[in-house]
Tab-separated table of C-alpha atoms and ligand atoms in Angstrom:
chain	number	residue	atom	x	y	z
A	88	MET	CA	-68.351	-42.382	-0.205
A	89	LYS	CA	-64.912	-41.598	-1.571
A	90	ARG	CA	-64.581	-38.744	-3.987
A	91	CYS	CA	-61.150	-39.014	-5.618
A	92	ARG	CA	-59.954	-42.055	-8.067
A	93	THR	CA	-56.288	-41.561	-6.979
A	94	TRP	CA	-54.909	-40.150	-3.938
A	95	ILE	CA	-51.623	-39.434	-1.378
A	96	GLU	CA	-51.455	-40.020	2.241
A	97	ILE	CA	-49.601	-38.065	4.535
A	98	SER	CA	-48.858	-39.913	7.791
A	99	GLU	CA	-48.549	-36.958	9.694
A	100	ARG	CA	-46.610	-39.202	12.355
A	101	ALA	CA	-44.049	-40.412	10.748
A	102	LEU	CA	-42.739	-36.856	9.003
A	103	VAL	CA	-42.967	-36.022	12.791
A	104	HIS	CA	-41.046	-38.873	13.674
A	105	ASN	CA	-38.877	-39.115	11.163
A	106	ILE	CA	-38.265	-35.245	11.587
A	107	GLU	CA	-37.288	-35.539	15.503
A	108	SER	CA	-35.119	-38.722	14.535
A	109	MET	CA	-32.917	-36.368	12.229
A	110	ARG	CA	-32.542	-33.232	14.943
A	111	ALA	CA	-31.387	-35.709	17.204
A	112	ILE	CA	-28.572	-36.933	15.406
A	113	LEU	CA	-27.816	-33.448	14.842
A	114	GLU	CA	-24.374	-31.301	16.248
A	115	PRO	CA	-25.753	-29.147	18.907
A	116	ARG	CA	-24.487	-26.122	16.271
A	117	ALA	CA	-26.788	-27.226	13.860
A	118	ARG	CA	-29.982	-25.638	12.665
A	119	PHE	CA	-32.582	-28.139	11.034
A	120	CYS	CA	-33.541	-27.118	7.031
A	121	ALA	CA	-36.110	-29.261	5.381
A	122	VAL	CA	-35.481	-29.573	1.920
A	123	VAL	CA	-39.188	-29.190	0.288
A	124	LYS	CA	-38.024	-28.452	-3.632
A	125	ALA	CA	-40.356	-30.470	-6.329
A	126	ASN	CA	-43.624	-30.844	-4.564
A	127	ALA	CA	-41.692	-31.343	-0.957
A	128	TYR	CA	-40.400	-34.706	-2.886
A	129	GLY	CA	-43.739	-35.675	-4.455
A	130	HIS	CA	-45.952	-34.804	-0.912
A	131	GLY	CA	-47.251	-32.023	-1.104
A	132	LEU	CA	-45.823	-28.725	-0.515
A	133	LYS	CA	-48.016	-27.583	1.619
A	134	GLU	CA	-49.445	-30.283	3.482
A	135	VAL	CA	-45.169	-30.855	4.695
A	136	VAL	CA	-44.860	-27.565	5.934
A	137	THR	CA	-47.628	-27.293	8.047
A	138	ILE	CA	-46.658	-30.849	9.522
A	139	ALA	CA	-43.068	-29.534	9.059
A	140	ASN	CA	-43.764	-26.555	11.147
A	141	ARG	CA	-45.551	-27.755	13.928
A	142	ALA	CA	-42.780	-30.613	14.477
A	143	GLY	CA	-40.298	-26.885	14.515
A	144	VAL	CA	-37.832	-26.816	11.863
A	145	ASP	CA	-35.457	-24.236	11.879
A	146	ALA	CA	-35.660	-23.447	7.890
A	147	TYR	CA	-37.248	-24.328	4.286
A	148	ALA	CA	-35.262	-24.996	1.379
A	149	VAL	CA	-36.969	-24.506	-2.104
A	150	ASP	CA	-35.799	-24.522	-5.940
A	151	ASP	CA	-37.627	-22.125	-6.925
A	152	ILE	CA	-38.651	-18.307	-5.866
A	153	ASP	CA	-42.226	-19.321	-6.469
A	154	ASP	CA	-42.230	-22.103	-4.019
A	155	ALA	CA	-40.131	-19.635	-2.047
A	156	LEU	CA	-43.102	-16.952	-1.793
A	157	TYR	CA	-45.686	-19.257	-1.264
A	158	LEU	CA	-44.280	-20.056	1.723
A	159	GLN	CA	-43.418	-16.918	3.054
A	160	GLU	CA	-47.275	-16.269	2.325
A	161	ILE	CA	-47.894	-18.680	5.262
A	162	PHE	CA	-44.522	-18.128	7.112
A	163	PRO	CA	-43.267	-15.131	7.282
A	164	SER	CA	-41.072	-14.676	9.488
A	165	ALA	CA	-39.337	-18.414	8.449
A	166	LEU	CA	-36.290	-18.964	7.203
A	167	ILE	CA	-36.718	-19.700	3.486
A	168	ILE	CA	-34.068	-20.215	1.117
A	169	VAL	CA	-33.955	-20.674	-2.682
A	170	LEU	CA	-31.084	-23.623	-3.881
A	171	GLY	CA	-31.560	-23.389	-7.741
A	172	TYR	CA	-31.321	-20.963	-10.147
A	173	THR	CA	-33.352	-17.557	-9.735
A	174	MET	CA	-33.951	-15.090	-12.930
A	175	PHE	CA	-33.008	-11.551	-12.804
A	176	ASP	CA	-36.022	-10.406	-13.573
A	177	ARG	CA	-37.617	-12.173	-9.822
A	178	PHE	CA	-34.459	-10.344	-7.143
A	179	LYS	CA	-37.359	-7.657	-6.550
A	180	GLU	CA	-40.150	-10.038	-5.202
A	181	ALA	CA	-37.206	-12.269	-3.271
A	182	ILE	CA	-35.689	-8.559	-1.807
A	183	ASN	CA	-39.136	-7.691	-0.750
A	184	ALA	CA	-39.906	-10.823	0.503
A	185	GLY	CA	-36.539	-11.412	2.441
A	186	ILE	CA	-36.169	-14.987	0.598
A	187	HIS	CA	-32.938	-15.991	0.547
A	188	LEU	CA	-31.213	-16.572	-2.604
A	189	THR	CA	-28.168	-18.489	-3.834
A	190	LEU	CA	-25.675	-16.758	-5.463
A	191	TYR	CA	-22.677	-17.887	-7.372
A	192	ASP	CA	-21.176	-15.377	-9.348
A	193	LYS	CA	-20.274	-11.333	-10.276
A	194	GLU	CA	-23.966	-11.080	-11.959
A	195	GLY	CA	-25.755	-12.515	-9.608
A	196	ILE	CA	-24.041	-9.886	-7.104
A	197	GLU	CA	-23.727	-6.968	-9.255
A	198	TRP	CA	-27.555	-8.133	-9.851
A	199	ALA	CA	-28.059	-7.815	-6.358
A	200	GLN	CA	-27.094	-4.803	-5.058
A	201	LYS	CA	-28.751	-2.896	-8.312
A	202	VAL	CA	-31.991	-4.215	-6.996
A	203	GLY	CA	-30.931	-3.980	-3.004
A	204	SER	CA	-29.987	0.040	-3.672
A	205	GLU	CA	-32.810	0.702	-5.433
A	206	LEU	CA	-35.720	-0.347	-3.081
A	207	ALA	CA	-33.117	0.096	-0.299
A	208	LYS	CA	-33.286	-3.271	1.414
A	209	THR	CA	-30.961	-5.383	2.577
A	210	ILE	CA	-30.634	-8.608	-0.078
A	211	ASN	CA	-29.911	-11.803	1.838
A	212	VAL	CA	-27.511	-14.180	-0.246
A	213	HIS	CA	-25.384	-17.786	0.264
A	214	LEU	CA	-22.485	-18.006	-1.909
A	215	LYS	CA	-22.289	-21.318	-3.549
A	216	ILE	CA	-18.856	-22.594	-4.186
A	217	GLU	CA	-17.809	-25.378	-5.569
A	218	THR	CA	-15.914	-28.167	-5.021
A	219	GLY	CA	-16.265	-31.410	-7.030
A	220	THR	CA	-20.070	-31.436	-7.771
A	221	GLN	CA	-19.354	-29.019	-11.288
A	222	ARG	CA	-23.174	-28.083	-10.450
A	223	GLN	CA	-23.475	-24.840	-9.492
A	224	GLY	CA	-20.866	-22.669	-7.693
A	225	ALA	CA	-18.021	-20.204	-7.476
A	226	SER	CA	-14.833	-21.306	-7.843
A	227	LEU	CA	-12.273	-20.935	-5.100
A	228	ASP	CA	-10.127	-18.582	-7.003
A	229	ASP	CA	-13.159	-16.884	-7.784
A	230	LEU	CA	-13.547	-16.118	-3.920
A	231	PRO	CA	-11.166	-13.226	-3.406
A	232	ASP	CA	-13.054	-10.984	-6.094
A	233	LEU	CA	-16.352	-11.964	-4.804
A	234	ALA	CA	-15.162	-11.269	-1.615
A	235	GLN	CA	-14.294	-8.012	-2.369
A	236	GLN	CA	-17.693	-7.385	-4.425
A	237	PHE	CA	-19.436	-8.099	-1.481
A	238	LEU	CA	-17.359	-5.539	0.296
A	239	ARG	CA	-18.237	-3.272	-1.663
A	240	SER	CA	-21.775	-4.106	-2.188
A	241	PRO	CA	-23.675	-2.245	0.947
A	242	TYR	CA	-27.276	-4.238	0.271
A	243	VAL	CA	-25.751	-7.726	-0.135
A	244	LYS	CA	-25.999	-9.250	3.216
A	245	LEU	CA	-23.565	-12.205	2.890
A	246	GLU	CA	-25.655	-14.445	5.216
A	247	GLY	CA	-24.177	-18.288	3.645
A	248	LEU	CA	-21.372	-20.321	2.607
A	249	SER	CA	-22.503	-23.590	0.835
A	250	THR	CA	-21.767	-26.283	-1.374
A	251	HIS	CA	-23.496	-29.712	-2.557
A	252	PHE	CA	-21.410	-33.018	-2.509
A	253	ALA	CA	-20.864	-35.216	-6.061
A	254	ASN	CA	-20.841	-38.642	-4.383
A	255	ILE	CA	-22.204	-39.055	-0.963
A	256	GLU	CA	-25.375	-41.441	-1.861
A	257	ASP	CA	-23.608	-43.988	-3.482
A	258	ALA	CA	-19.629	-43.977	-1.724
A	259	ASP	CA	-17.989	-46.643	-0.913
A	260	THR	CA	-15.453	-44.541	0.865
A	261	SER	CA	-15.329	-40.655	2.264
A	262	ASP	CA	-12.454	-40.023	0.331
A	263	PHE	CA	-13.984	-37.497	-2.632
A	264	ALA	CA	-16.650	-36.011	0.532
A	265	ALA	CA	-13.767	-35.196	2.018
A	266	GLN	CA	-11.816	-33.611	-0.206
A	267	GLN	CA	-14.889	-31.553	-0.831
A	268	PHE	CA	-15.570	-30.638	2.962
A	269	THR	CA	-11.645	-29.309	3.173
A	270	LEU	CA	-12.079	-26.911	0.187
A	271	LEU	CA	-15.205	-25.266	1.669
A	272	GLY	CA	-13.436	-25.128	5.204
A	273	GLN	CA	-10.401	-22.838	2.704
A	274	GLY	CA	-13.353	-21.182	0.828
A	275	ALA	CA	-14.344	-20.066	4.164
A	276	GLU	CA	-10.719	-18.532	5.645
A	277	THR	CA	-10.928	-17.143	2.426
A	278	LEU	CA	-13.468	-15.315	2.885
A	279	ALA	CA	-12.837	-15.115	6.368
A	280	SER	CA	-9.580	-12.543	5.837
A	281	TYR	CA	-11.258	-10.481	4.248
A	282	GLY	CA	-13.915	-10.100	7.143
A	283	LEU	CA	-16.698	-12.109	5.993
A	284	VAL	CA	-18.356	-14.670	8.311
A	285	PRO	CA	-21.952	-15.558	7.243
A	286	THR	CA	-24.125	-16.702	9.838
A	287	TYR	CA	-24.881	-20.422	7.417
A	288	ARG	CA	-22.378	-22.525	6.425
A	289	HIS	CA	-23.872	-25.455	4.660
A	290	CYS	CA	-23.071	-28.760	3.075
A	291	ALA	CA	-24.722	-31.225	4.530
A	292	CYS	CA	-27.871	-33.289	2.383
A	293	SER	CA	-29.446	-36.527	4.684
A	294	ALA	CA	-26.383	-39.108	3.495
A	295	ALA	CA	-24.100	-36.322	4.941
A	296	ILE	CA	-25.366	-35.889	7.603
A	297	ILE	CA	-26.418	-39.556	8.822
A	298	LEU	CA	-22.658	-40.404	8.303
A	299	TYR	CA	-20.748	-37.563	8.701
A	300	PRO	CA	-21.938	-35.457	11.733
A	301	GLN	CA	-18.832	-33.329	10.894
A	302	THR	CA	-20.149	-31.865	8.270
A	303	HIS	CA	-23.057	-30.597	9.657
A	304	GLN	CA	-21.540	-27.022	10.228
A	305	THR	CA	-24.515	-24.578	11.625
A	306	LEU	CA	-27.385	-25.845	9.225
A	307	VAL	CA	-28.082	-28.940	7.377
A	308	ARG	CA	-30.770	-29.420	4.180
A	309	ALA	CA	-32.258	-32.429	5.269
A	310	GLY	CA	-34.238	-33.505	2.404
A	311	ILE	CA	-35.250	-38.052	1.584
A	312	SER	CA	-34.240	-39.002	5.303
A	313	MET	CA	-37.203	-36.639	6.409
A	314	TYR	CA	-39.384	-38.167	4.063
A	315	GLY	CA	-37.948	-41.494	5.585
A	316	LEU	CA	-36.642	-43.010	2.889
A	317	TRP	CA	-33.076	-43.998	3.019
A	318	PRO	CA	-30.169	-41.430	0.483
A	319	SER	CA	-29.270	-45.600	-0.940
A	320	GLU	CA	-28.918	-48.752	0.438
A	321	SER	CA	-24.989	-47.817	1.091
A	322	VAL	CA	-26.441	-45.154	3.228
A	323	GLN	CA	-28.144	-47.866	4.967
A	324	ASN	CA	-26.142	-50.462	5.158
A	325	THR	CA	-23.216	-48.124	6.708
A	326	ALA	CA	-25.292	-46.600	9.449
A	327	ARG	CA	-26.230	-50.469	10.260
A	328	LYS	CA	-22.480	-51.693	10.646
A	329	LEU	CA	-22.252	-48.061	12.803
A	330	ASN	CA	-25.132	-49.203	15.310
A	331	MET	CA	-27.124	-46.377	14.402
A	332	ASN	CA	-30.357	-46.590	16.058
A	333	LEU	CA	-31.868	-44.448	13.272
A	334	ASP	CA	-35.080	-45.140	11.979
A	335	LEU	CA	-37.309	-44.069	9.404
A	336	VAL	CA	-40.366	-44.182	8.479
A	337	PRO	CA	-41.816	-44.071	4.774
A	338	VAL	CA	-44.851	-40.414	4.820
A	339	MET	CA	-45.989	-41.760	1.914
A	340	THR	CA	-48.572	-44.292	0.353
A	341	TRP	CA	-50.651	-43.780	-2.253
A	342	LYS	CA	-53.951	-45.009	-3.628
A	343	THR	CA	-56.247	-45.596	-6.143
A	344	ILE	CA	-59.479	-47.470	-6.773
A	345	VAL	CA	-60.765	-50.553	-8.664
A	346	ALA	CA	-62.506	-48.764	-11.962
A	347	GLN	CA	-63.794	-52.435	-13.410
A	348	ILE	CA	-63.719	-55.776	-13.231
A	349	LYS	CA	-63.880	-58.093	-15.637
A	350	ASN	CA	-63.124	-62.051	-16.710
A	351	VAL	CA	-60.750	-62.791	-19.304
A	352	SER	CA	-59.778	-66.091	-21.226
A	353	MET	CA	-56.365	-68.145	-21.670
A	354	GLY	CA	-54.541	-66.428	-25.072
A	355	THR	CA	-56.358	-62.606	-24.175
A	356	PRO	CA	-54.502	-59.405	-25.163
A	357	VAL	CA	-54.194	-56.819	-23.127
A	358	GLY	CA	-53.606	-53.214	-23.606
A	359	TYR	CA	-51.709	-51.013	-25.993
A	360	GLY	CA	-49.246	-52.404	-28.336
A	361	LEU	CA	-51.235	-56.320	-27.475
A	362	THR	CA	-47.874	-56.925	-25.786
A	363	GLU	CA	-49.028	-58.925	-23.023
A	364	LYS	CA	-51.322	-62.318	-23.166
A	365	ILE	CA	-53.410	-63.482	-20.374
A	366	LYS	CA	-51.528	-66.482	-19.136
A	367	ARG	CA	-54.545	-68.556	-18.095
A	368	SER	CA	-58.365	-67.357	-17.403
A	369	GLY	CA	-58.991	-65.240	-14.881
A	370	ARG	CA	-59.839	-61.726	-14.112
A	371	ILE	CA	-58.273	-57.963	-14.502
A	372	ALA	CA	-59.343	-54.633	-12.699
A	373	VAL	CA	-59.247	-51.474	-14.843
A	374	LEU	CA	-57.235	-49.458	-12.219
A	375	PRO	CA	-57.802	-45.432	-13.172
A	376	VAL	CA	-54.218	-44.282	-12.640
A	377	GLY	CA	-51.484	-44.100	-15.175
A	378	TYR	CA	-48.070	-41.872	-16.263
A	379	PHE	CA	-49.836	-38.510	-16.169
A	380	ASP	CA	-50.359	-39.105	-12.495
A	381	GLY	CA	-47.031	-40.337	-12.275
A	382	TYR	CA	-47.431	-44.266	-12.252
A	383	ARG	CA	-44.209	-44.744	-14.923
A	384	ARG	CA	-44.251	-46.552	-18.025
A	385	SER	CA	-41.812	-48.665	-17.542
A	386	LEU	CA	-43.395	-50.455	-14.596
A	387	SER	CA	-45.608	-52.022	-17.554
A	388	SER	CA	-45.474	-56.171	-16.962
A	389	ILE	CA	-43.197	-55.603	-14.221
A	390	GLY	CA	-44.986	-53.610	-11.612
A	391	GLU	CA	-47.215	-54.675	-9.041
A	392	VAL	CA	-49.869	-53.267	-6.535
A	393	LEU	CA	-51.516	-54.711	-3.479
A	394	LEU	CA	-54.923	-55.209	-3.730
A	395	ARG	CA	-57.047	-56.662	-0.305
A	396	GLY	CA	-53.928	-57.597	1.195
A	397	GLN	CA	-52.652	-59.277	-2.109
A	398	ARG	CA	-50.437	-58.536	-4.703
A	399	CYS	CA	-51.086	-57.953	-7.558
A	400	LYS	CA	-49.523	-57.594	-10.887
A	401	ILE	CA	-49.356	-55.370	-13.865
A	402	ILE	CA	-50.641	-56.575	-17.396
A	403	GLY	CA	-49.709	-55.141	-20.270
A	404	ARG	CA	-48.486	-51.231	-20.330
A	405	VAL	CA	-49.350	-48.985	-18.171
A	406	CYS	CA	-51.176	-46.492	-20.347
A	407	MET	CA	-51.211	-41.943	-19.456
A	408	ASN	CA	-54.332	-42.575	-17.401
A	409	MET	CA	-55.437	-45.713	-16.138
A	410	MET	CA	-53.310	-49.312	-16.128
A	411	MET	CA	-55.174	-53.082	-15.870
A	412	VAL	CA	-53.682	-56.166	-13.515
A	413	ASP	CA	-54.489	-59.631	-12.594
A	414	VAL	CA	-57.151	-60.166	-10.226
A	415	SER	CA	-57.644	-63.202	-10.748
A	416	ASP	CA	-56.292	-64.416	-6.980
A	417	VAL	CA	-58.061	-61.824	-5.212
A	418	PRO	CA	-61.744	-63.488	-5.333
A	419	SER	CA	-63.856	-61.863	-3.456
A	420	VAL	CA	-62.793	-57.812	-5.080
A	421	ALA	CA	-65.086	-55.462	-5.955
A	422	LYS	CA	-65.554	-51.968	-7.364
A	423	GLU	CA	-63.692	-49.019	-5.682
A	424	ASP	CA	-62.318	-51.141	-3.640
A	425	GLU	CA	-58.685	-49.234	-2.416
A	426	VAL	CA	-55.776	-50.127	-4.473
A	427	ILE	CA	-52.334	-49.443	-2.933
A	428	LEU	CA	-49.730	-48.177	-5.418
A	429	LEU	CA	-47.199	-47.305	-3.205
A	430	GLY	CA	-47.110	-48.043	0.393
A	431	THR	CA	-48.406	-51.160	3.416
A	432	ASP	CA	-50.470	-52.994	3.639
A	433	GLY	CA	-50.564	-55.663	6.446
A	434	ARG	CA	-47.731	-58.222	5.383
A	435	HIS	CA	-47.268	-56.526	2.293
A	436	ARG	CA	-45.585	-53.517	1.310
A	437	ILE	CA	-44.505	-51.763	-2.035
A	438	SER	CA	-41.800	-49.205	-1.254
A	439	ALA	CA	-39.675	-46.699	-3.413
A	440	GLU	CA	-36.962	-48.750	-3.797
A	441	ASP	CA	-38.796	-51.466	-5.064
A	442	ILE	CA	-40.369	-48.817	-7.726
A	443	ALA	CA	-36.834	-47.651	-8.321
A	444	GLN	CA	-35.230	-50.641	-8.881
A	445	LYS	CA	-37.690	-52.102	-11.603
A	446	SER	CA	-37.753	-49.185	-13.054
A	447	SER	CA	-34.052	-48.030	-13.151
A	448	THR	CA	-33.745	-45.208	-11.435
A	449	VAL	CA	-33.167	-44.254	-7.797
A	450	ASN	CA	-35.948	-43.505	-4.741
A	451	TYR	CA	-35.747	-39.768	-5.611
A	452	GLU	CA	-37.293	-39.723	-8.506
A	453	VAL	CA	-40.064	-42.720	-7.800
A	454	ILE	CA	-41.592	-40.122	-5.182
A	455	ALA	CA	-40.760	-36.323	-6.560
A	456	GLN	CA	-42.715	-37.717	-10.386
A	457	ILE	CA	-45.954	-38.043	-8.503
A	458	ASN	CA	-48.654	-35.293	-10.320
A	459	ARG	CA	-48.467	-32.662	-8.368
A	460	GLY	CA	-52.543	-32.682	-9.442
A	461	LEU	CA	-53.315	-35.035	-6.905
A	462	PRO	CA	-55.118	-34.904	-4.175
A	463	ARG	CA	-52.764	-34.992	-0.806
A	464	ILE	CA	-54.239	-35.674	2.482
A	465	ILE	CA	-53.179	-36.102	5.578
A	466	VAL	CA	-53.882	-38.982	8.137
B	904	PLP	C1	-31.796	-31.630	-2.638
B	904	PLP	C2	-31.107	-31.318	-2.129
B	904	PLP	C3	-30.612	-31.275	-0.582
B	904	PLP	C4	-31.330	-33.021	-0.287
B	904	PLP	O1	-30.987	-34.041	-0.437
B	904	PLP	P1	-31.189	-35.491	0.236
B	904	PLP	O2	-30.310	-36.037	0.167
B	904	PLP	O3	-32.532	-35.558	-0.142
B	904	PLP	O4	-31.782	-35.305	1.876
B	904	PLP	C5	-29.729	-30.893	-0.242
B	904	PLP	N1	-29.330	-29.689	-1.152
B	904	PLP	C6	-29.053	-29.832	-1.726
B	904	PLP	C7	-28.084	-28.698	-2.715
B	904	PLP	C8	-30.531	-29.867	-3.310
B	904	PLP	O5	-30.139	-29.586	-4.256
């Protein structure tokens, strides 16, 4: 008997396959850093890292210190990099746990030196530089001052130099990315002129790993590709044109069950706001999943699910914890039948990209928004 009403299945085989496939295209010097922020892109942090560790990833990247500390407990000797902002108050924990922090300004390095010297421990820092994303990053003009500050801060070790591409998933040309890459190289030269040569130089996300091997440097940060999804259709098409034999297999299947089946006659309105009426008499099923779980409300009346190998359309609005689907064409449907919300069932498939397109977003958001509280089951 099943115990949960809605859950996520994680295919161990698919995840290992994707990690191995991505590793196979890396330049020889590049380490593989698995990006597991956002609960491993909705796949479940614990489940993903357990598998990834066996598949031999070299490092993990997370957004915040809490996820980093969690990982450090499980894998005490792993290289763990926090990509996002770390509050001053948390530096102590980061240093004690040997976690690498991303910093990009004078204040951050000052604080790192202060806390490091208090604890008499070295803190590993990845300096992120601004090359065109206008997100985090130190400007190139500030690098000479920052370099001198590093030299004056014995407890702060410059372990990495990084940047992040702004326009690589959706771009027709690689011009902007190439320019950013050049700036990263210039940043590295400036630092080197002060005798600072960080162990890791990194900038490549999935799209760059796949399309621009020259960006691999000494470490790559692979997110979406590891989960078996393409960064965008354009990256997928370009890879195909280049005859790259890269096969990514989606890792996640999202399932729920049928909670109730009812007959409805033509003209009956369904759900909040009475937004949709039954077009011909038939049957609907109530599913115990809604937008609280991360099933997007924008899929109201347009989303589809798979039930006994058939596509069934959502009727009316997606509610907080429930939604209704048309099962008129699935005569044998029974209570507690399995329903696929995202994944493959025989000939049919509902992909993160299908859902993204219907709800005007990207595959990244569709998977990252799946509620962290739902059980993840390794299959
Ligand atoms: C999320 C993220 C990545 C991973 O990007 P993908 O496109 O999912 O591979 C890499 N680097 C940084 C800084 C990120 O925030």
